[in-house]
């Protein structure tokens, strides 16, 4: 999900889900900044293996993250969608880099967003958008992006 | 245009254009790595102001680039499209950063790619794709991305 900044404050909008239940039970969240397309696909559509996390003050963050931020959460519940304000409490930058634009990588992100909707709603529209993103991945992406798309198709056909 | 790496060698595919003529006259090119969405729009659809360049060994690179690489070019001409091999001769990293995914920024890139085709071909299909990208920019982008889209629309309506 995307973090929005408004007037210096940070928010996420969360549909009723396991994520929302987790936050209501333990009002903490972490943002992991990553650049591994397969990991992005996996974390959106499946579960990331426990051994890929380490614990910071009792809260899990991804070992391979370029950086992470842990937040305290304040939740304003809605019927279908809740707004959660994120207050940063701790963060770390592990690695800075210089990254050219990679349309293939970006297309994996778009495909993943559509895939999260497709697995919930099973509407053809989302599958068409995934297919369109895939044409960009095949044209502009490298081996990592193509592998991420293979994983995405596997996960939307046989969700774990 | 995108740089493709195949077996450790770098290539770009260039349609007949001013860029190709430039490379045939002076077989050099620079890749500037930038993260300013309005600059990306401007450089694709218009001309970047001369004062934003500095000269490295007589060749222009963008002052504000996160980094740049200057290449020697070897051109294999085609009737409509030529394949240019890029051999790096000099490069510089000015600034490394940690960048979270920004779907709004990525959508500006997609819109720009479609805009370069739209100004050449004037086909409605490309305008529809720009409109779709714009919905993502308005939802996920920040002030810089929205400003870049305003510039894009201005440039495709009134090309310079």
PDB file of C-alpha atoms in Angstrom:
ATOM      1  CA  UNK A   1       0.000   0.000   0.000  1.00  0.00           C
ATOM      2  CA  UNK A   2       1.097   3.553  -0.598  1.00  0.00           C
ATOM      3  CA  UNK A   3       2.076   6.050   2.074  1.00  0.00           C
ATOM      4  CA  UNK A   4       0.648   9.522   1.498  1.00  0.00           C
ATOM      5  CA  UNK A   5       2.190  12.641   2.985  1.00  0.00           C
ATOM      6  CA  UNK A   6      -0.176  15.525   3.687  1.00  0.00           C
ATOM      7  CA  UNK A   7       1.078  18.628   5.473  1.00  0.00           C
ATOM      8  CA  UNK A   8       4.062  16.738   6.852  1.00  0.00           C
ATOM      9  CA  UNK A   9       1.894  13.916   8.258  1.00  0.00           C
ATOM     10  CA  UNK A  10       1.904  10.360   6.905  1.00  0.00           C
ATOM     11  CA  UNK A  11      -1.153   8.247   6.204  1.00  0.00           C
ATOM     12  CA  UNK A  12      -2.135   4.922   4.697  1.00  0.00           C
ATOM     13  CA  UNK A  13      -5.624   3.831   3.703  1.00  0.00           C
ATOM     14  CA  UNK A  14      -6.305   0.196   4.573  1.00  0.00           C
ATOM     15  CA  UNK A  15      -9.228  -1.947   3.517  1.00  0.00           C
ATOM     16  CA  UNK A  16     -10.597  -4.426   6.038  1.00  0.00           C
ATOM     17  CA  UNK A  17      -7.924  -7.121   5.981  1.00  0.00           C
ATOM     18  CA  UNK A  18      -5.463  -9.098   8.026  1.00  0.00           C
ATOM     19  CA  UNK A  19      -3.152  -6.085   7.898  1.00  0.00           C
ATOM     20  CA  UNK A  20      -5.813  -3.894   9.511  1.00  0.00           C
ATOM     21  CA  UNK A  21      -6.496  -6.512  12.194  1.00  0.00           C
ATOM     22  CA  UNK A  22      -2.763  -6.698  12.941  1.00  0.00           C
ATOM     23  CA  UNK A  23      -2.533  -2.922  13.321  1.00  0.00           C
ATOM     24  CA  UNK A  24      -5.597  -2.782  15.564  1.00  0.00           C
ATOM     25  CA  UNK A  25      -4.098  -5.466  17.808  1.00  0.00           C
ATOM     26  CA  UNK A  26      -0.580  -4.015  17.835  1.00  0.00           C
ATOM     27  CA  UNK A  27      -0.558  -0.403  16.568  1.00  0.00           C
ATOM     28  CA  UNK A  28       2.824  -0.584  14.864  1.00  0.00           C
ATOM     29  CA  UNK A  29       3.860  -0.891  11.236  1.00  0.00           C
ATOM     30  CA  UNK A  30       7.094  -0.943   9.241  1.00  0.00           C
ATOM     31  CA  UNK A  31       7.824   0.415   5.784  1.00  0.00           C
ATOM     32  CA  UNK A  32      10.627  -1.524   4.097  1.00  0.00           C
ATOM     33  CA  UNK A  33      12.286   0.146   1.133  1.00  0.00           C
ATOM     34  CA  UNK A  34      13.275  -2.594  -1.307  1.00  0.00           C
ATOM     35  CA  UNK A  35      14.334  -2.874  -4.938  1.00  0.00           C
ATOM     36  CA  UNK A  36      13.961  -6.618  -5.494  1.00  0.00           C
ATOM     37  CA  UNK A  37      10.988  -7.061  -7.836  1.00  0.00           C
ATOM     38  CA  UNK A  38      10.314 -10.693  -6.874  1.00  0.00           C
ATOM     39  CA  UNK A  39      10.246  -9.728  -3.196  1.00  0.00           C
ATOM     40  CA  UNK A  40       7.703  -6.993  -3.947  1.00  0.00           C
ATOM     41  CA  UNK A  41       5.518  -9.521  -5.780  1.00  0.00           C
ATOM     42  CA  UNK A  42       5.866 -12.092  -3.016  1.00  0.00           C
ATOM     43  CA  UNK A  43       5.108  -9.679  -0.190  1.00  0.00           C
ATOM     44  CA  UNK A  44       1.973  -8.413  -1.971  1.00  0.00           C
ATOM     45  CA  UNK A  45       0.534 -11.769  -3.059  1.00  0.00           C
ATOM     46  CA  UNK A  46       1.896 -14.315  -0.624  1.00  0.00           C
ATOM     47  CA  UNK A  47       3.950 -14.510   2.568  1.00  0.00           C
ATOM     48  CA  UNK A  48       7.602 -13.668   2.843  1.00  0.00           C
ATOM     49  CA  UNK A  49       9.566 -16.414   4.590  1.00  0.00           C
ATOM     50  CA  UNK A  50      10.148 -15.707   8.338  1.00  0.00           C
ATOM     51  CA  UNK A  51      13.930 -16.107   7.953  1.00  0.00           C
ATOM     52  CA  UNK A  52      14.037 -13.008   5.732  1.00  0.00           C
ATOM     53  CA  UNK A  53      13.076 -10.811   8.706  1.00  0.00           C
ATOM     54  CA  UNK A  54      15.057  -9.574  11.638  1.00  0.00           C
ATOM     55  CA  UNK A  55      13.585  -8.016  14.769  1.00  0.00           C
ATOM     56  CA  UNK A  56      14.120  -4.408  15.779  1.00  0.00           C
ATOM     57  CA  UNK A  57      12.735  -3.711  19.254  1.00  0.00           C
ATOM     58  CA  UNK A  58      10.494  -6.758  18.835  1.00  0.00           C
ATOM     59  CA  UNK A  59       9.143  -5.675  15.430  1.00  0.00           C
ATOM     60  CA  UNK A  60      10.061  -7.430  12.150  1.00  0.00           C
ATOM     61  CA  UNK A  61      11.792  -5.655   9.244  1.00  0.00           C
ATOM     62  CA  UNK A  62      13.294  -7.174   6.106  1.00  0.00           C
ATOM     63  CA  UNK A  63      16.989  -8.034   6.352  1.00  0.00           C
ATOM     64  CA  UNK A  64      17.610  -7.122   2.706  1.00  0.00           C
ATOM     65  CA  UNK A  65      15.788  -3.762   2.821  1.00  0.00           C
ATOM     66  CA  UNK A  66      17.692  -0.733   1.514  1.00  0.00           C
ATOM     67  CA  UNK A  67      16.184   0.930   4.558  1.00  0.00           C
ATOM     68  CA  UNK A  68      13.194   0.762   6.858  1.00  0.00           C
ATOM     69  CA  UNK A  69      11.046   2.931   9.110  1.00  0.00           C
ATOM     70  CA  UNK A  70       9.001   1.688  12.057  1.00  0.00           C
ATOM     71  CA  UNK A  71       5.857   3.667  12.849  1.00  0.00           C
ATOM     72  CA  UNK A  72       3.373   4.010  15.673  1.00  0.00           C
ATOM     73  CA  UNK A  73      -0.121   3.802  14.202  1.00  0.00           C
ATOM     74  CA  UNK A  74      -3.257   5.746  15.016  1.00  0.00           C
ATOM     75  CA  UNK A  75      -6.305   4.258  13.342  1.00  0.00           C
ATOM     76  CA  UNK A  76      -9.510   6.024  12.309  1.00  0.00           C
ATOM     77  CA  UNK A  77     -11.850   3.171  11.466  1.00  0.00           C
ATOM     78  CA  UNK A  78     -14.208   3.274   8.521  1.00  0.00           C
ATOM     79  CA  UNK A  79     -16.771   0.720   7.447  1.00  0.00           C
ATOM     80  CA  UNK A  80     -14.735  -0.646   4.519  1.00  0.00           C
ATOM     81  CA  UNK A  81     -11.614   1.458   4.648  1.00  0.00           C
ATOM     82  CA  UNK A  82      -9.683   2.858   7.591  1.00  0.00           C
ATOM     83  CA  UNK A  83      -7.199   5.714   7.648  1.00  0.00           C
ATOM     84  CA  UNK A  84      -4.065   5.007   9.646  1.00  0.00           C
ATOM     85  CA  UNK A  85      -1.707   7.808  10.602  1.00  0.00           C
ATOM     86  CA  UNK A  86       1.926   6.723  10.758  1.00  0.00           C
ATOM     87  CA  UNK A  87       4.283   8.399  13.242  1.00  0.00           C
ATOM     88  CA  UNK A  88       7.919   7.421  12.616  1.00  0.00           C
ATOM     89  CA  UNK A  89       9.668   6.121  15.735  1.00  0.00           C
ATOM     90  CA  UNK A  90      12.813   4.542  14.340  1.00  0.00           C
ATOM     91  CA  UNK A  91      14.469   4.184  10.969  1.00  0.00           C
ATOM     92  CA  UNK A  92      17.629   3.019   9.270  1.00  0.00           C
ATOM     93  CA  UNK A  93      19.276   3.494   5.892  1.00  0.00           C
ATOM     94  CA  UNK A  94      21.292   0.397   5.003  1.00  0.00           C
ATOM     95  CA  UNK A  95      22.311   1.271   1.476  1.00  0.00           C
ATOM     96  CA  UNK A  96      22.034   4.232  -0.856  1.00  0.00           C
ATOM     97  CA  UNK A  97      22.308   3.765  -4.587  1.00  0.00           C
ATOM     98  CA  UNK A  98      22.023   5.544  -7.909  1.00  0.00           C
ATOM     99  CA  UNK A  99      19.083   4.087  -9.829  1.00  0.00           C
ATOM    100  CA  UNK A 100      18.219   4.866 -13.424  1.00  0.00           C
ATOM    101  CA  UNK A 101      14.567   4.617 -14.423  1.00  0.00           C
ATOM    102  CA  UNK A 102      13.668   1.020 -15.273  1.00  0.00           C
ATOM    103  CA  UNK A 103      10.266   0.805 -16.973  1.00  0.00           C
ATOM    104  CA  UNK A 104      10.359  -2.972 -16.597  1.00  0.00           C
ATOM    105  CA  UNK A 105      10.745  -2.732 -12.820  1.00  0.00           C
ATOM    106  CA  UNK A 106       7.966  -0.131 -12.664  1.00  0.00           C
ATOM    107  CA  UNK A 107       5.693  -2.358 -14.727  1.00  0.00           C
ATOM    108  CA  UNK A 108       6.180  -5.192 -12.205  1.00  0.00           C
ATOM    109  CA  UNK A 109       4.861  -2.810  -9.519  1.00  0.00           C
ATOM    110  CA  UNK A 110       1.794  -1.942 -11.602  1.00  0.00           C
ATOM    111  CA  UNK A 111       1.179  -5.624 -12.379  1.00  0.00           C
ATOM    112  CA  UNK A 112       1.421  -6.402  -8.666  1.00  0.00           C
ATOM    113  CA  UNK A 113      -1.126  -3.744  -7.745  1.00  0.00           C
ATOM    114  CA  UNK A 114      -3.550  -5.133 -10.331  1.00  0.00           C
ATOM    115  CA  UNK A 115      -2.802  -8.685  -9.184  1.00  0.00           C
ATOM    116  CA  UNK A 116      -3.816  -7.906  -5.581  1.00  0.00           C
ATOM    117  CA  UNK A 117      -7.154  -6.734  -6.966  1.00  0.00           C
ATOM    118  CA  UNK A 118      -7.455  -9.664  -9.361  1.00  0.00           C
ATOM    119  CA  UNK A 119      -7.040 -12.310  -6.656  1.00  0.00           C
ATOM    120  CA  UNK A 120      -9.797 -10.618  -4.626  1.00  0.00           C
ATOM    121  CA  UNK A 121     -12.252  -9.733  -7.394  1.00  0.00           C
ATOM    122  CA  UNK A 122     -11.356 -12.131 -10.257  1.00  0.00           C
ATOM    123  CA  UNK A 123     -12.334  -9.501 -12.828  1.00  0.00           C
ATOM    124  CA  UNK A 124     -10.963  -9.806 -16.360  1.00  0.00           C
ATOM    125  CA  UNK A 125     -10.163  -6.071 -16.391  1.00  0.00           C
ATOM    126  CA  UNK A 126      -7.327  -6.611 -13.903  1.00  0.00           C
ATOM    127  CA  UNK A 127      -5.949  -9.553 -15.843  1.00  0.00           C
ATOM    128  CA  UNK A 128      -5.851  -7.371 -18.979  1.00  0.00           C
ATOM    129  CA  UNK A 129      -3.916  -4.706 -17.074  1.00  0.00           C
ATOM    130  CA  UNK A 130      -1.477  -7.340 -15.821  1.00  0.00           C
ATOM    131  CA  UNK A 131      -0.993  -8.552 -19.412  1.00  0.00           C
ATOM    132  CA  UNK A 132      -0.314  -5.015 -20.584  1.00  0.00           C
ATOM    133  CA  UNK A 133       2.235  -4.478 -17.804  1.00  0.00           C
ATOM    134  CA  UNK A 134       3.817  -7.784 -18.775  1.00  0.00           C
ATOM    135  CA  UNK A 135       4.429  -6.583 -22.338  1.00  0.00           C
ATOM    136  CA  UNK A 136       6.449  -3.691 -20.860  1.00  0.00           C
ATOM    137  CA  UNK A 137       8.351  -6.068 -18.556  1.00  0.00           C
ATOM    138  CA  UNK A 138       9.260  -8.336 -21.483  1.00  0.00           C
ATOM    139  CA  UNK A 139      10.402  -5.356 -23.577  1.00  0.00           C
ATOM    140  CA  UNK A 140      12.109  -3.168 -20.966  1.00  0.00           C
ATOM    141  CA  UNK A 141      12.866  -5.417 -18.016  1.00  0.00           C
ATOM    142  CA  UNK A 142      15.912  -7.494 -17.180  1.00  0.00           C
ATOM    143  CA  UNK A 143      16.180 -11.043 -15.841  1.00  0.00           C
ATOM    144  CA  UNK A 144      15.015 -10.039 -12.336  1.00  0.00           C
ATOM    145  CA  UNK A 145      11.854  -8.366 -13.618  1.00  0.00           C
ATOM    146  CA  UNK A 146      10.992 -11.300 -15.892  1.00  0.00           C
ATOM    147  CA  UNK A 147      11.490 -13.730 -13.016  1.00  0.00           C
ATOM    148  CA  UNK A 148       9.211 -11.562 -10.833  1.00  0.00           C
ATOM    149  CA  UNK A 149       6.468 -11.759 -13.489  1.00  0.00           C
ATOM    150  CA  UNK A 150       6.787 -15.551 -13.642  1.00  0.00           C
ATOM    151  CA  UNK A 151       6.293 -15.604  -9.862  1.00  0.00           C
ATOM    152  CA  UNK A 152       3.334 -13.221 -10.123  1.00  0.00           C
ATOM    153  CA  UNK A 153       1.544 -15.418 -12.674  1.00  0.00           C
ATOM    154  CA  UNK A 154       2.241 -18.478 -10.538  1.00  0.00           C
ATOM    155  CA  UNK A 155       0.800 -16.786  -7.446  1.00  0.00           C
ATOM    156  CA  UNK A 156      -2.373 -15.538  -9.118  1.00  0.00           C
ATOM    157  CA  UNK A 157      -3.026 -18.981 -10.628  1.00  0.00           C
ATOM    158  CA  UNK A 158      -2.281 -20.935  -7.455  1.00  0.00           C
ATOM    159  CA  UNK A 159      -2.561 -18.541  -4.522  1.00  0.00           C
ATOM    160  CA  UNK A 160      -0.860 -19.974  -1.443  1.00  0.00           C
TER     161      UNK A 160
ATOM    162  CA  UNK B   1      15.125   6.038 -24.894  1.00  0.00           C
ATOM    163  CA  UNK B   2      16.013   2.900 -22.994  1.00  0.00           C
ATOM    164  CA  UNK B   3      19.458   1.365 -22.759  1.00  0.00           C
ATOM    165  CA  UNK B   4      19.485  -2.407 -23.120  1.00  0.00           C
ATOM    166  CA  UNK B   5      22.261  -4.594 -21.750  1.00  0.00           C
ATOM    167  CA  UNK B   6      22.927  -7.833 -23.598  1.00  0.00           C
ATOM    168  CA  UNK B   7      25.856 -10.027 -22.614  1.00  0.00           C
ATOM    169  CA  UNK B   8      27.565  -7.110 -20.891  1.00  0.00           C
ATOM    170  CA  UNK B   9      27.230  -4.832 -23.941  1.00  0.00           C
ATOM    171  CA  UNK B  10      24.985  -1.774 -24.055  1.00  0.00           C
ATOM    172  CA  UNK B  11      22.664  -0.827 -26.900  1.00  0.00           C
ATOM    173  CA  UNK B  12      20.003   1.689 -27.792  1.00  0.00           C
ATOM    174  CA  UNK B  13      17.607   1.494 -30.707  1.00  0.00           C
ATOM    175  CA  UNK B  14      17.064   4.860 -32.372  1.00  0.00           C
ATOM    176  CA  UNK B  15      14.479   5.814 -34.972  1.00  0.00           C
ATOM    177  CA  UNK B  16      15.520   8.225 -37.713  1.00  0.00           C
ATOM    178  CA  UNK B  17      15.596  11.524 -35.822  1.00  0.00           C
ATOM    179  CA  UNK B  18      17.701  14.501 -34.841  1.00  0.00           C
ATOM    180  CA  UNK B  19      19.270  12.315 -32.150  1.00  0.00           C
ATOM    181  CA  UNK B  20      20.423   9.806 -34.768  1.00  0.00           C
ATOM    182  CA  UNK B  21      21.792  12.585 -37.000  1.00  0.00           C
ATOM    183  CA  UNK B  22      23.708  13.993 -34.003  1.00  0.00           C
ATOM    184  CA  UNK B  23      25.239  10.611 -33.223  1.00  0.00           C
ATOM    185  CA  UNK B  24      26.218  10.007 -36.853  1.00  0.00           C
ATOM    186  CA  UNK B  25      27.934  13.428 -36.964  1.00  0.00           C
ATOM    187  CA  UNK B  26      29.618  13.083 -33.558  1.00  0.00           C
ATOM    188  CA  UNK B  27      29.551   9.467 -32.328  1.00  0.00           C
ATOM    189  CA  UNK B  28      29.167  10.291 -28.632  1.00  0.00           C
ATOM    190  CA  UNK B  29      26.202  10.175 -26.264  1.00  0.00           C
ATOM    191  CA  UNK B  30      25.538  10.777 -22.583  1.00  0.00           C
ATOM    192  CA  UNK B  31      23.108   9.047 -20.232  1.00  0.00           C
ATOM    193  CA  UNK B  32      22.014  11.369 -17.427  1.00  0.00           C
ATOM    194  CA  UNK B  33      20.442   9.712 -14.385  1.00  0.00           C
ATOM    195  CA  UNK B  34      17.810  12.102 -13.039  1.00  0.00           C
ATOM    196  CA  UNK B  35      14.878  11.965 -10.635  1.00  0.00           C
ATOM    197  CA  UNK B  36      13.139  15.252 -11.468  1.00  0.00           C
ATOM    198  CA  UNK B  37       9.884  14.326 -13.246  1.00  0.00           C
ATOM    199  CA  UNK B  38       9.432  17.722 -14.952  1.00  0.00           C
ATOM    200  CA  UNK B  39      12.970  17.513 -16.346  1.00  0.00           C
ATOM    201  CA  UNK B  40      12.224  14.066 -17.750  1.00  0.00           C
ATOM    202  CA  UNK B  41       9.089  15.416 -19.438  1.00  0.00           C
ATOM    203  CA  UNK B  42      10.908  18.469 -20.773  1.00  0.00           C
ATOM    204  CA  UNK B  43      13.877  16.538 -22.142  1.00  0.00           C
ATOM    205  CA  UNK B  44      11.578  14.086 -23.952  1.00  0.00           C
ATOM    206  CA  UNK B  45       9.127  16.581 -25.441  1.00  0.00           C
ATOM    207  CA  UNK B  46      11.007  19.852 -25.723  1.00  0.00           C
ATOM    208  CA  UNK B  47      14.485  21.254 -25.264  1.00  0.00           C
ATOM    209  CA  UNK B  48      16.255  21.597 -21.949  1.00  0.00           C
ATOM    210  CA  UNK B  49      17.702  25.093 -21.454  1.00  0.00           C
ATOM    211  CA  UNK B  50      21.432  25.336 -22.352  1.00  0.00           C
ATOM    212  CA  UNK B  51      22.278  26.736 -18.894  1.00  0.00           C
ATOM    213  CA  UNK B  52      21.270  23.442 -17.289  1.00  0.00           C
ATOM    214  CA  UNK B  53      24.228  21.682 -18.953  1.00  0.00           C
ATOM    215  CA  UNK B  54      27.900  21.670 -18.159  1.00  0.00           C
ATOM    216  CA  UNK B  55      30.629  20.402 -20.443  1.00  0.00           C
ATOM    217  CA  UNK B  56      32.788  17.387 -19.693  1.00  0.00           C
ATOM    218  CA  UNK B  57      35.601  17.002 -22.207  1.00  0.00           C
ATOM    219  CA  UNK B  58      33.541  19.098 -24.620  1.00  0.00           C
ATOM    220  CA  UNK B  59      30.358  17.028 -24.209  1.00  0.00           C
ATOM    221  CA  UNK B  60      27.233  18.292 -22.386  1.00  0.00           C
ATOM    222  CA  UNK B  61      25.792  16.580 -19.307  1.00  0.00           C
ATOM    223  CA  UNK B  62      23.062  17.824 -16.960  1.00  0.00           C
ATOM    224  CA  UNK B  63      24.313  19.774 -13.945  1.00  0.00           C
ATOM    225  CA  UNK B  64      21.561  18.392 -11.720  1.00  0.00           C
ATOM    226  CA  UNK B  65      22.016  14.740 -12.724  1.00  0.00           C
ATOM    227  CA  UNK B  66      22.410  12.199  -9.914  1.00  0.00           C
ATOM    228  CA  UNK B  67      25.082  10.787 -12.196  1.00  0.00           C
ATOM    229  CA  UNK B  68      26.036  10.505 -15.831  1.00  0.00           C
ATOM    230  CA  UNK B  69      27.931   8.290 -18.253  1.00  0.00           C
ATOM    231  CA  UNK B  70      29.484   9.428 -21.531  1.00  0.00           C
ATOM    232  CA  UNK B  71      29.670   6.808 -24.282  1.00  0.00           C
ATOM    233  CA  UNK B  72      31.417   6.308 -27.590  1.00  0.00           C
ATOM    234  CA  UNK B  73      28.842   5.187 -30.137  1.00  0.00           C
ATOM    235  CA  UNK B  74      29.050   2.602 -32.888  1.00  0.00           C
ATOM    236  CA  UNK B  75      26.079   2.770 -35.212  1.00  0.00           C
ATOM    237  CA  UNK B  76      24.553  -0.023 -37.285  1.00  0.00           C
ATOM    238  CA  UNK B  77      22.149   1.798 -39.615  1.00  0.00           C
ATOM    239  CA  UNK B  78      18.730   0.447 -40.457  1.00  0.00           C
ATOM    240  CA  UNK B  79      16.145   1.860 -42.813  1.00  0.00           C
ATOM    241  CA  UNK B  80      13.861   3.170 -40.054  1.00  0.00           C
ATOM    242  CA  UNK B  81      15.668   2.156 -36.912  1.00  0.00           C
ATOM    243  CA  UNK B  82      19.367   1.980 -36.132  1.00  0.00           C
ATOM    244  CA  UNK B  83      21.113   0.048 -33.381  1.00  0.00           C
ATOM    245  CA  UNK B  84      23.767   2.019 -31.550  1.00  0.00           C
ATOM    246  CA  UNK B  85      26.274   0.291 -29.296  1.00  0.00           C
ATOM    247  CA  UNK B  86      27.345   2.398 -26.331  1.00  0.00           C
ATOM    248  CA  UNK B  87      30.875   2.003 -24.940  1.00  0.00           C
ATOM    249  CA  UNK B  88      31.295   3.864 -21.622  1.00  0.00           C
ATOM    250  CA  UNK B  89      34.294   6.192 -21.605  1.00  0.00           C
ATOM    251  CA  UNK B  90      33.682   8.328 -18.528  1.00  0.00           C
ATOM    252  CA  UNK B  91      31.145   8.503 -15.719  1.00  0.00           C
ATOM    253  CA  UNK B  92      30.400  10.202 -12.443  1.00  0.00           C
ATOM    254  CA  UNK B  93      28.102   9.563  -9.484  1.00  0.00           C
ATOM    255  CA  UNK B  94      27.103  12.891  -7.932  1.00  0.00           C
ATOM    256  CA  UNK B  95      24.584  11.681  -5.398  1.00  0.00           C
ATOM    257  CA  UNK B  96      23.277   8.374  -4.096  1.00  0.00           C
ATOM    258  CA  UNK B  97      19.908   8.160  -2.417  1.00  0.00           C
ATOM    259  CA  UNK B  98      17.378   5.769  -0.959  1.00  0.00           C
ATOM    260  CA  UNK B  99      14.232   5.896  -3.063  1.00  0.00           C
ATOM    261  CA  UNK B 100      10.953   4.224  -2.182  1.00  0.00           C
ATOM    262  CA  UNK B 101       8.725   3.171  -5.073  1.00  0.00           C
ATOM    263  CA  UNK B 102       6.586   6.113  -6.224  1.00  0.00           C
ATOM    264  CA  UNK B 103       3.829   4.979  -8.594  1.00  0.00           C
ATOM    265  CA  UNK B 104       3.070   8.618  -9.393  1.00  0.00           C
ATOM    266  CA  UNK B 105       6.642   9.242 -10.565  1.00  0.00           C
ATOM    267  CA  UNK B 106       6.585   6.018 -12.590  1.00  0.00           C
ATOM    268  CA  UNK B 107       3.299   7.032 -14.201  1.00  0.00           C
ATOM    269  CA  UNK B 108       4.882  10.315 -15.360  1.00  0.00           C
ATOM    270  CA  UNK B 109       7.514   8.226 -17.182  1.00  0.00           C
ATOM    271  CA  UNK B 110       4.853   6.103 -18.881  1.00  0.00           C
ATOM    272  CA  UNK B 111       2.862   9.203 -19.821  1.00  0.00           C
ATOM    273  CA  UNK B 112       6.023  10.737 -21.296  1.00  0.00           C
ATOM    274  CA  UNK B 113       6.747   7.677 -23.429  1.00  0.00           C
ATOM    275  CA  UNK B 114       3.184   7.759 -24.781  1.00  0.00           C
ATOM    276  CA  UNK B 115       3.430  11.528 -25.284  1.00  0.00           C
ATOM    277  CA  UNK B 116       6.504  11.204 -27.514  1.00  0.00           C
ATOM    278  CA  UNK B 117       4.466   8.844 -29.694  1.00  0.00           C
ATOM    279  CA  UNK B 118       1.372  11.016 -29.550  1.00  0.00           C
ATOM    280  CA  UNK B 119       3.137  14.147 -30.827  1.00  0.00           C
ATOM    281  CA  UNK B 120       4.489  12.154 -33.772  1.00  0.00           C
ATOM    282  CA  UNK B 121       1.444  10.059 -34.656  1.00  0.00           C
ATOM    283  CA  UNK B 122      -1.521  12.006 -33.147  1.00  0.00           C
ATOM    284  CA  UNK B 123      -3.349   8.748 -32.436  1.00  0.00           C
ATOM    285  CA  UNK B 124      -6.120   8.753 -29.822  1.00  0.00           C
ATOM    286  CA  UNK B 125      -4.767   5.487 -28.373  1.00  0.00           C
ATOM    287  CA  UNK B 126      -1.734   7.323 -26.972  1.00  0.00           C
ATOM    288  CA  UNK B 127      -3.849  10.115 -25.509  1.00  0.00           C
ATOM    289  CA  UNK B 128      -5.950   7.485 -23.709  1.00  0.00           C
ATOM    290  CA  UNK B 129      -2.806   5.924 -22.252  1.00  0.00           C
ATOM    291  CA  UNK B 130      -1.616   9.358 -21.112  1.00  0.00           C
ATOM    292  CA  UNK B 131      -5.003   9.938 -19.442  1.00  0.00           C
ATOM    293  CA  UNK B 132      -4.775   6.602 -17.666  1.00  0.00           C
ATOM    294  CA  UNK B 133      -1.251   7.402 -16.424  1.00  0.00           C
ATOM    295  CA  UNK B 134      -2.537  10.770 -15.263  1.00  0.00           C
ATOM    296  CA  UNK B 135      -5.145   9.124 -13.017  1.00  0.00           C
ATOM    297  CA  UNK B 136      -2.283   7.310 -11.261  1.00  0.00           C
ATOM    298  CA  UNK B 137      -0.263  10.544 -10.984  1.00  0.00           C
ATOM    299  CA  UNK B 138      -3.224  12.349  -9.412  1.00  0.00           C
ATOM    300  CA  UNK B 139      -3.811   9.500  -6.937  1.00  0.00           C
ATOM    301  CA  UNK B 140      -0.255   8.464  -6.073  1.00  0.00           C
ATOM    302  CA  UNK B 141       1.969  11.378  -7.049  1.00  0.00           C
ATOM    303  CA  UNK B 142       3.158  14.376  -5.093  1.00  0.00           C
ATOM    304  CA  UNK B 143       3.407  18.038  -6.104  1.00  0.00           C
ATOM    305  CA  UNK B 144       6.422  17.438  -8.388  1.00  0.00           C
ATOM    306  CA  UNK B 145       4.671  14.691 -10.337  1.00  0.00           C
ATOM    307  CA  UNK B 146       1.471  16.728 -10.751  1.00  0.00           C
ATOM    308  CA  UNK B 147       3.487  19.719 -11.967  1.00  0.00           C
ATOM    309  CA  UNK B 148       5.276  17.443 -14.458  1.00  0.00           C
ATOM    310  CA  UNK B 149       1.905  16.292 -15.847  1.00  0.00           C
ATOM    311  CA  UNK B 150       0.763  19.903 -16.257  1.00  0.00           C
ATOM    312  CA  UNK B 151       3.938  20.548 -18.256  1.00  0.00           C
ATOM    313  CA  UNK B 152       3.383  17.392 -20.322  1.00  0.00           C
ATOM    314  CA  UNK B 153      -0.155  18.432 -21.285  1.00  0.00           C
ATOM    315  CA  UNK B 154       1.074  21.917 -22.159  1.00  0.00           C
ATOM    316  CA  UNK B 155       3.828  20.507 -24.376  1.00  0.00           C
ATOM    317  CA  UNK B 156       1.615  18.077 -26.270  1.00  0.00           C
ATOM    318  CA  UNK B 157      -0.965  20.797 -26.906  1.00  0.00           C
ATOM    319  CA  UNK B 158       1.511  23.468 -27.932  1.00  0.00           C
ATOM    320  CA  UNK B 159       4.735  21.744 -28.964  1.00  0.00           C
ATOM    321  CA  UNK B 160       7.639  24.158 -29.035  1.00  0.00           C
TER     322      UNK B 160
END
